[in-house]
Short mmCIF file of C-alpha atoms and ligand atoms in Angstrom, two decimals:
data_model
loop_
_atom_site.label_atom_id
_atom_site.label_comp_id
_atom_site.label_asym_id
_atom_site.label_seq_id
_atom_site.Cartn_x
_atom_site.Cartn_y
_atom_site.Cartn_z
CA MET A 1 77.47 70.02 140.99
CA ILE A 2 76.73 72.30 138.54
CA ASN A 3 79.28 71.26 135.35
CA VAL A 4 80.33 73.19 132.82
CA THR A 5 78.53 71.17 130.09
CA LYS A 6 76.00 68.30 130.74
CA SER A 7 74.99 66.15 127.35
CA TYR A 8 71.71 66.19 126.28
CA LEU A 9 69.42 63.37 126.55
CA PRO A 10 66.29 63.15 124.56
CA ASP A 11 62.90 61.63 125.56
CA ILE A 12 63.86 57.97 126.30
CA ASN A 13 60.70 56.86 124.83
CA ARG A 14 62.08 58.69 121.14
CA PHE A 15 65.06 56.94 121.17
CA LYS A 16 63.67 53.00 122.29
CA TYR A 17 61.39 54.09 119.03
CA TYR A 18 64.64 54.14 117.05
CA ILE A 19 66.37 50.87 119.29
CA ASP A 20 63.24 48.84 118.66
CA LYS A 21 63.95 49.46 114.55
CA ILE A 22 66.97 48.13 114.99
CA TYR A 23 66.39 45.17 117.08
CA ASP A 24 63.61 44.96 114.07
CA SER A 25 65.94 44.87 111.58
CA GLY A 26 69.14 43.19 113.11
CA TRP A 27 71.34 45.58 111.26
CA ILE A 28 73.54 47.47 113.99
CA THR A 29 75.81 49.33 112.19
CA ASN A 30 77.85 49.35 108.23
CA ASN A 31 75.94 51.75 106.82
CA GLY A 32 72.82 51.07 108.02
CA GLU A 33 69.39 52.59 107.54
CA LEU A 34 69.38 55.15 110.45
CA LEU A 35 72.59 56.38 109.64
CA ARG A 36 71.84 57.31 105.92
CA ASN A 37 68.60 58.63 107.31
CA LEU A 38 70.68 60.87 109.72
CA GLU A 39 72.98 61.79 106.81
CA ASP A 40 70.07 62.91 104.64
CA LYS A 41 68.61 65.13 107.91
CA LEU A 42 71.56 66.64 108.39
CA LYS A 43 72.66 67.73 104.76
CA ASP A 44 69.28 69.25 104.68
CA TYR A 45 69.50 70.88 108.57
CA LEU A 46 73.07 72.22 107.97
CA GLY A 47 72.51 73.12 104.30
CA VAL A 48 75.84 70.88 103.08
CA ASP A 49 75.92 68.88 99.54
CA ASN A 50 77.52 66.04 101.94
CA ILE A 51 78.64 64.41 104.67
CA ILE A 52 80.27 61.49 105.80
CA LEU A 53 79.59 60.36 109.49
CA VAL A 54 82.18 58.46 111.33
CA SER A 55 82.66 57.53 114.83
CA ASN A 56 84.14 60.88 116.62
CA GLY A 57 85.93 64.07 114.94
CA THR A 58 89.39 63.05 116.22
CA LEU A 59 89.08 60.18 113.21
CA ALA A 60 87.58 62.94 111.14
CA LEU A 61 90.79 64.69 111.15
CA GLN A 62 93.12 61.92 110.29
CA VAL A 63 90.64 60.58 107.62
CA ALA A 64 91.16 64.14 106.27
CA TYR A 65 95.14 64.48 106.12
CA LYS A 66 95.29 60.89 104.92
CA MET A 67 93.05 61.39 102.01
CA LEU A 68 94.59 64.87 101.17
CA SER A 69 98.15 62.80 101.58
CA LEU A 70 99.54 65.51 103.33
CA LYS A 71 103.14 65.48 104.36
CA GLY A 72 105.74 67.10 106.37
CA GLU A 73 104.75 70.78 107.97
CA VAL A 74 100.94 71.82 108.83
CA ILE A 75 100.13 75.34 109.91
CA THR A 76 97.73 75.05 112.60
CA THR A 77 96.51 77.23 115.83
CA PRO A 78 98.33 76.53 119.10
CA PHE A 79 94.38 77.67 120.78
CA SER A 80 92.24 74.64 120.21
CA PHE A 81 91.19 71.43 121.76
CA VAL A 82 93.85 69.05 121.74
CA ALA A 83 93.06 66.84 119.21
CA THR A 84 93.44 69.76 116.68
CA THR A 85 97.62 68.82 117.45
CA SER A 86 97.57 65.21 118.45
CA SER A 87 95.82 63.98 115.13
CA LEU A 88 98.40 65.83 113.32
CA VAL A 89 101.58 64.06 115.14
CA TRP A 90 99.79 61.04 115.27
CA GLU A 91 99.72 61.15 111.67
CA GLY A 92 103.45 61.66 111.28
CA LEU A 93 102.87 65.49 110.18
CA HIS A 94 104.72 68.29 112.04
CA PRO A 95 102.32 71.20 113.81
CA ILE A 96 103.72 74.63 112.87
CA TYR A 97 102.33 77.16 115.55
CA VAL A 98 100.96 80.41 114.03
CA ASP A 99 99.96 83.04 116.89
CA ILE A 100 95.94 83.74 116.98
CA GLU A 101 94.03 87.16 117.06
CA GLU A 102 93.80 88.63 120.46
CA GLU A 103 90.48 89.52 119.77
CA THR A 104 88.45 86.34 117.71
CA LEU A 105 90.92 83.92 119.45
CA ASN A 106 91.38 82.18 115.67
CA ILE A 107 94.62 82.16 113.92
CA ASP A 108 95.63 85.25 112.50
CA PRO A 109 95.92 85.37 108.68
CA ASP A 110 98.26 87.80 108.19
CA LYS A 111 100.94 85.80 110.48
CA ILE A 112 100.62 82.46 108.25
CA GLU A 113 102.77 83.45 105.49
CA SER A 114 105.47 84.26 107.25
CA SER A 115 105.71 80.58 108.64
CA ILE A 116 105.07 78.31 105.14
CA THR A 117 108.26 76.79 104.10
CA ALA A 118 108.67 74.10 101.11
CA ASN A 119 107.43 71.52 103.24
CA THR A 120 104.23 73.47 104.03
CA SER A 121 101.59 70.85 102.54
CA CYS A 122 98.60 72.23 104.48
CA ILE A 123 96.62 74.96 106.77
CA VAL A 124 94.67 73.92 109.72
CA PRO A 125 92.81 76.68 111.48
CA THR A 126 89.74 76.11 113.90
CA HIS A 127 87.05 77.87 114.18
CA VAL A 128 86.96 78.79 117.97
CA PHE A 129 83.90 78.29 119.88
CA GLY A 130 82.07 78.39 116.57
CA ASN A 131 83.69 82.00 116.04
CA GLY A 132 84.38 81.76 112.08
CA CYS A 133 88.28 82.32 111.14
CA ASP A 134 89.16 85.16 108.51
CA ILE A 135 88.30 82.26 105.33
CA GLU A 136 88.81 84.63 102.87
CA LYS A 137 91.95 85.89 103.99
CA ILE A 138 93.57 82.05 104.65
CA GLU A 139 91.62 80.76 101.23
CA TYR A 140 93.57 83.43 99.28
CA ILE A 141 96.99 82.44 100.99
CA ALA A 142 96.54 78.74 100.55
CA LYS A 143 95.57 79.71 96.71
CA LYS A 144 98.39 81.45 96.24
CA ASN A 145 100.88 78.76 98.08
CA LYS A 146 98.97 75.70 96.55
CA LEU A 147 98.13 74.68 100.20
CA LYS A 148 95.20 72.83 101.09
CA VAL A 149 92.92 73.98 103.82
CA ILE A 150 91.21 72.02 106.62
CA TYR A 151 88.95 73.49 108.77
CA ASP A 152 88.08 72.14 112.88
CA ALA A 153 85.12 73.13 112.66
CA ALA A 154 84.53 70.63 115.64
CA HIS A 155 82.00 73.47 117.07
CA CYS A 156 80.58 74.73 114.37
CA PHE A 157 77.13 72.90 114.22
CA GLY A 158 74.72 74.85 112.16
CA VAL A 159 76.75 77.83 111.88
CA ASN A 160 76.35 80.09 109.12
CA TYR A 161 78.99 81.99 107.59
CA ASN A 162 78.01 84.79 104.81
CA GLY A 163 74.77 82.94 104.99
CA SER A 164 75.15 79.90 104.33
CA SER A 165 76.89 76.67 106.16
CA ILE A 166 80.37 77.63 107.30
CA LEU A 167 81.13 73.73 106.62
CA ASN A 168 81.18 74.34 103.03
CA HIS A 169 84.49 75.84 103.06
CA GLY A 170 87.83 74.64 103.12
CA ASP A 171 89.35 71.49 101.12
CA VAL A 172 87.28 69.47 103.93
CA SER A 173 85.41 70.70 107.21
CA ILE A 174 85.32 68.48 109.76
CA ILE A 175 83.12 68.41 112.72
CA SER A 176 82.68 66.54 116.29
CA PHE A 177 79.42 64.94 117.87
CA HIS A 178 80.79 63.86 121.02
CA ALA A 179 78.57 64.41 123.93
CA THR A 180 79.93 67.40 125.09
CA LYS A 181 78.67 69.19 122.16
CA ILE A 182 75.30 70.89 121.26
CA PHE A 183 74.49 68.24 118.63
CA HIS A 184 75.72 64.96 119.45
CA THR A 185 75.57 61.07 119.04
CA ILE A 186 76.94 59.89 121.98
CA GLU A 187 80.47 59.43 120.14
CA GLY A 188 80.73 60.73 116.61
CA GLY A 189 81.56 63.53 114.24
CA ALA A 190 81.70 64.16 110.18
CA LEU A 191 83.33 65.17 107.57
CA ILE A 192 82.22 67.47 104.71
CA VAL A 193 84.30 67.33 101.68
CA ASN A 194 83.81 69.90 98.79
CA ASN A 195 85.51 67.71 96.05
CA GLU A 196 83.29 64.84 94.38
CA GLU A 197 86.81 62.66 93.90
CA TYR A 198 87.36 63.12 97.62
CA PHE A 199 84.58 62.59 98.82
CA ASN A 200 84.42 59.24 97.48
CA LYS A 201 87.92 58.29 98.73
CA ALA A 202 87.07 58.91 102.33
CA ARG A 203 83.87 56.79 102.04
CA GLU A 204 86.04 53.86 101.36
CA MET A 205 88.98 55.02 103.58
CA ILE A 206 86.59 54.80 106.51
CA ASN A 207 85.36 51.91 105.68
CA PHE A 208 88.89 49.66 105.37
CA GLY A 209 89.63 51.17 101.36
CA PHE A 210 87.17 48.63 100.40
CA ASN A 211 84.80 49.77 96.95
CA ASN A 212 82.15 47.15 96.00
CA GLY A 213 83.60 44.77 98.72
CA LYS A 214 87.10 45.25 97.52
CA VAL A 215 89.84 46.45 99.37
CA ILE A 216 91.63 49.34 96.79
CA GLU A 217 93.42 51.48 99.10
CA LEU A 218 94.70 51.62 102.82
CA GLY A 219 91.95 52.48 104.99
CA ILE A 220 90.64 52.59 108.44
CA ASN A 221 87.62 51.89 110.96
CA ALA A 222 85.89 55.03 111.60
CA LYS A 223 81.89 53.93 110.98
CA MET A 224 79.66 55.45 112.78
CA SER A 225 77.23 52.36 114.40
CA GLU A 226 72.75 52.83 114.20
CA PHE A 227 72.61 53.40 117.85
CA GLN A 228 75.18 56.34 117.78
CA ALA A 229 72.77 57.40 114.50
CA ALA A 230 69.56 57.05 116.91
CA MET A 231 70.92 59.28 119.23
CA GLY A 232 71.65 61.80 116.50
CA LEU A 233 67.76 61.62 115.08
CA CYS A 234 66.24 62.24 118.50
CA ILE A 235 68.47 65.20 119.15
CA LEU A 236 68.15 66.64 115.74
CA ASP A 237 64.33 66.85 116.32
CA ASP A 238 64.97 69.44 119.46
CA ILE A 239 67.84 71.23 118.19
CA ASP A 240 66.44 74.50 117.50
CA GLU A 241 65.12 74.59 121.21
CA ILE A 242 68.11 73.52 122.67
CA ILE A 243 70.18 76.49 120.76
CA SER A 244 67.67 78.96 121.53
CA LYS A 245 67.55 77.83 125.38
CA ARG A 246 71.50 78.37 125.46
CA LYS A 247 71.12 81.89 123.60
CA LYS A 248 68.66 82.86 126.30
CA THR A 249 71.40 81.16 128.95
CA TYR A 250 74.30 82.87 126.76
CA GLU A 251 72.57 86.57 126.69
CA TYR A 252 71.77 86.32 130.59
CA TYR A 253 75.44 85.83 131.33
CA GLN A 254 76.26 89.16 129.16
CA LYS A 255 73.90 91.10 130.67
CA CYS A 256 74.37 90.46 134.24
CA LEU A 257 78.32 89.82 134.67
CA ASN A 258 80.12 92.77 135.46
CA ARG A 259 81.40 94.28 131.96
CA LYS A 260 83.90 96.35 132.82
CA SER A 261 86.87 93.92 134.20
CA ILE A 262 86.02 90.65 131.62
CA LYS A 263 86.51 90.91 128.05
CA TYR A 264 84.51 88.91 125.53
CA GLN A 265 85.49 86.71 122.09
CA VAL A 266 84.68 89.18 119.17
CA ILE A 267 82.54 87.36 116.96
CA ASN A 268 83.37 87.51 113.15
CA ASN A 269 80.05 89.90 111.97
CA LYS A 270 79.59 86.95 108.88
CA CYS A 271 79.05 84.72 111.22
CA SER A 272 75.95 83.39 113.15
CA MET A 273 76.24 81.93 117.04
CA ASN A 274 75.09 78.68 118.05
CA TYR A 275 76.24 79.58 121.96
CA CYS A 276 78.24 76.58 122.29
CA TYR A 277 80.58 77.79 124.49
CA PHE A 278 80.56 81.06 127.41
CA PRO A 279 84.11 81.57 127.70
CA ILE A 280 85.18 84.99 129.49
CA ILE A 281 88.43 86.67 129.27
CA LEU A 282 90.22 87.86 132.88
CA LYS A 283 93.04 90.37 133.53
CA SER A 284 95.45 87.76 135.12
CA GLU A 285 96.09 84.24 135.70
CA VAL A 286 95.95 84.79 139.50
CA GLU A 287 92.20 86.19 138.93
CA LEU A 288 91.11 83.34 137.15
CA LEU A 289 92.25 81.17 139.70
CA LYS A 290 90.54 82.79 142.22
CA ILE A 291 87.29 83.08 140.66
CA ARG A 292 87.63 79.17 139.58
CA ASP A 293 88.38 78.24 143.32
CA LYS A 294 85.34 80.18 144.48
CA LEU A 295 83.00 78.79 142.20
CA ILE A 296 84.61 75.39 142.89
CA ASP A 297 84.07 75.64 146.40
CA ASN A 298 80.34 76.35 145.33
CA GLU A 299 80.28 73.02 143.55
CA ILE A 300 80.25 75.02 140.34
CA ILE A 301 82.88 73.30 137.99
CA PRO A 302 83.99 75.72 135.04
CA ARG A 303 86.81 74.72 132.62
CA ARG A 304 89.85 76.15 131.44
CA TYR A 305 89.24 75.90 127.70
CA PHE A 306 91.72 75.82 126.18
CA TYR A 307 94.63 75.49 128.49
CA PRO A 308 97.52 75.11 128.30
CA SER A 309 98.46 76.66 124.79
CA LEU A 310 99.29 73.31 122.61
CA ASN A 311 102.86 74.47 121.50
CA THR A 312 103.84 73.78 125.24
CA LEU A 313 102.80 70.01 124.80
CA PRO A 314 105.01 67.36 125.61
CA TYR A 315 105.70 65.98 122.18
CA VAL A 316 105.67 69.21 119.54
CA LYS A 317 108.65 71.56 119.18
CA ASN A 318 107.94 73.87 121.49
CA CYS A 319 107.95 77.87 119.95
CA SER A 320 106.61 80.95 121.44
CA VAL A 321 103.14 82.10 120.25
CA MET A 322 102.79 85.00 123.05
CA ILE A 323 99.01 85.74 122.24
CA SER A 324 97.70 82.38 122.63
CA GLU A 325 99.87 81.53 125.56
CA ASP A 326 98.74 84.67 127.77
CA ILE A 327 94.91 84.11 126.58
CA SER A 328 94.98 80.44 127.47
CA ARG A 329 95.93 81.44 131.01
CA ARG A 330 93.09 83.84 131.49
CA ILE A 331 90.16 82.43 130.03
CA LEU A 332 87.55 80.35 131.90
CA CYS A 333 84.41 78.66 130.24
CA LEU A 334 81.21 79.04 132.43
CA PRO A 335 78.60 76.34 132.67
CA ILE A 336 76.34 76.70 129.57
CA TYR A 337 73.82 73.75 128.77
CA ASN A 338 70.13 72.77 128.32
CA SER A 339 68.47 72.17 131.63
CA LEU A 340 70.98 75.05 133.01
CA GLU A 341 68.27 77.00 135.69
CA ARG A 342 67.99 80.77 136.03
CA CYS A 343 68.72 80.65 139.62
CA GLU A 344 71.75 78.57 139.29
CA GLN A 345 72.94 80.79 136.46
CA ASP A 346 72.11 83.54 139.21
CA ARG A 347 74.58 82.19 141.32
CA ILE A 348 77.26 81.68 138.87
CA ILE A 349 77.11 85.31 137.96
CA ASN A 350 76.98 86.46 141.66
CA ILE A 351 79.74 84.49 142.84
CA ILE A 352 81.91 86.12 139.89
CA ASN A 353 80.55 89.13 140.30
CA ASN A 354 81.59 89.75 144.21
CA ASN A 355 84.87 88.41 143.76
CA ILE A 356 86.34 89.99 140.44
CA SER A 357 88.42 93.00 140.71
C1 LIG B 1 85.89 67.96 120.37
C2 LIG B 1 86.95 68.62 119.30
C3 LIG B 1 87.55 68.08 118.69
C4 LIG B 1 87.44 66.45 118.96
O1 LIG B 1 86.32 65.42 118.72
P1 LIG B 1 85.72 63.91 119.00
O2 LIG B 1 84.83 63.84 118.70
O3 LIG B 1 86.03 64.55 121.02
O4 LIG B 1 87.08 63.31 118.29
C5 LIG B 1 88.55 68.30 117.76
N1 LIG B 1 88.45 69.82 117.77
C6 LIG B 1 88.09 70.27 118.83
C7 LIG B 1 88.18 71.94 118.48
C8 LIG B 1 87.12 69.78 119.43
O5 LIG B 1 86.53 70.98 120.41
#
């Protein structure tokens, strides 16, 4: 069976080397040596001044909302993973959906201002599939209307915008290190906080609100363990190879798929790519279901990322966001991962080319 993704597992002996260190020290969580080591290496690799590692990307979002004391309405994208919305609702915030651009699949900045009210506190856009939003326009609107910006940069490992890390934008950017992402710590994530006062506050908040052994504010437990950090250290050693292998797979799909009837996400030209997903946009949902079923018949399991559009979730107030709903019904992510063989990719390509109208 070929799945949409396959978690990368590093050489087991290198993982054991770190596990032995954990056993020797007896220190298994709570800001341990491996975690600090991984934070330093990630700052260097990603080109960010600070990073706070946490136990998953969803909690990173929740901590960011609490840290910035968000209230009321938050403008966000309907075309993202469910966690972008569920984290808001979980924190008692009201998601207000602004439609996406058909080409980039990111929130349409020209439609943001008409959705701002006296109750709006923040904008939470997603850099969808690692494709950078129009950051300049979003920051301009946020500044003008005194709103915070938190980027869901879950897909953006190693992505640069105008030549430096995309994670340096917004009041906060969050990233996910879940097993399905290109760089992972089994479960994990991080906050990149672009203000020192907030950075210190976030550090306390992820550890029950402790500062020097004393609780000084409301906190939660969002800590990453040493075992997770060990996985991250191993994978970071291999990351350049992982990304370059994915690039080859990505480009081979683009070269061999019948381009006439397939549309692709248009990549922001200020943005570098990490090849984390390979989405194709088909003519209709009927065609999508046909292709998906043919692939499944051949034990190839693509995924409908992102479907359905988040404004249709049962726990939010529905409103119509036509482009997002339309794209959600027609977009399919094809298998892309490190160990995907060329012959397997040929099979996928043949099935699609032979069944597309
Ligand atoms: C994966 C993902 C998340 C959640 O991250 P977890 O680490 O799985 O909690 C949030 N937003 C987007 C866009 C994601 O793809």
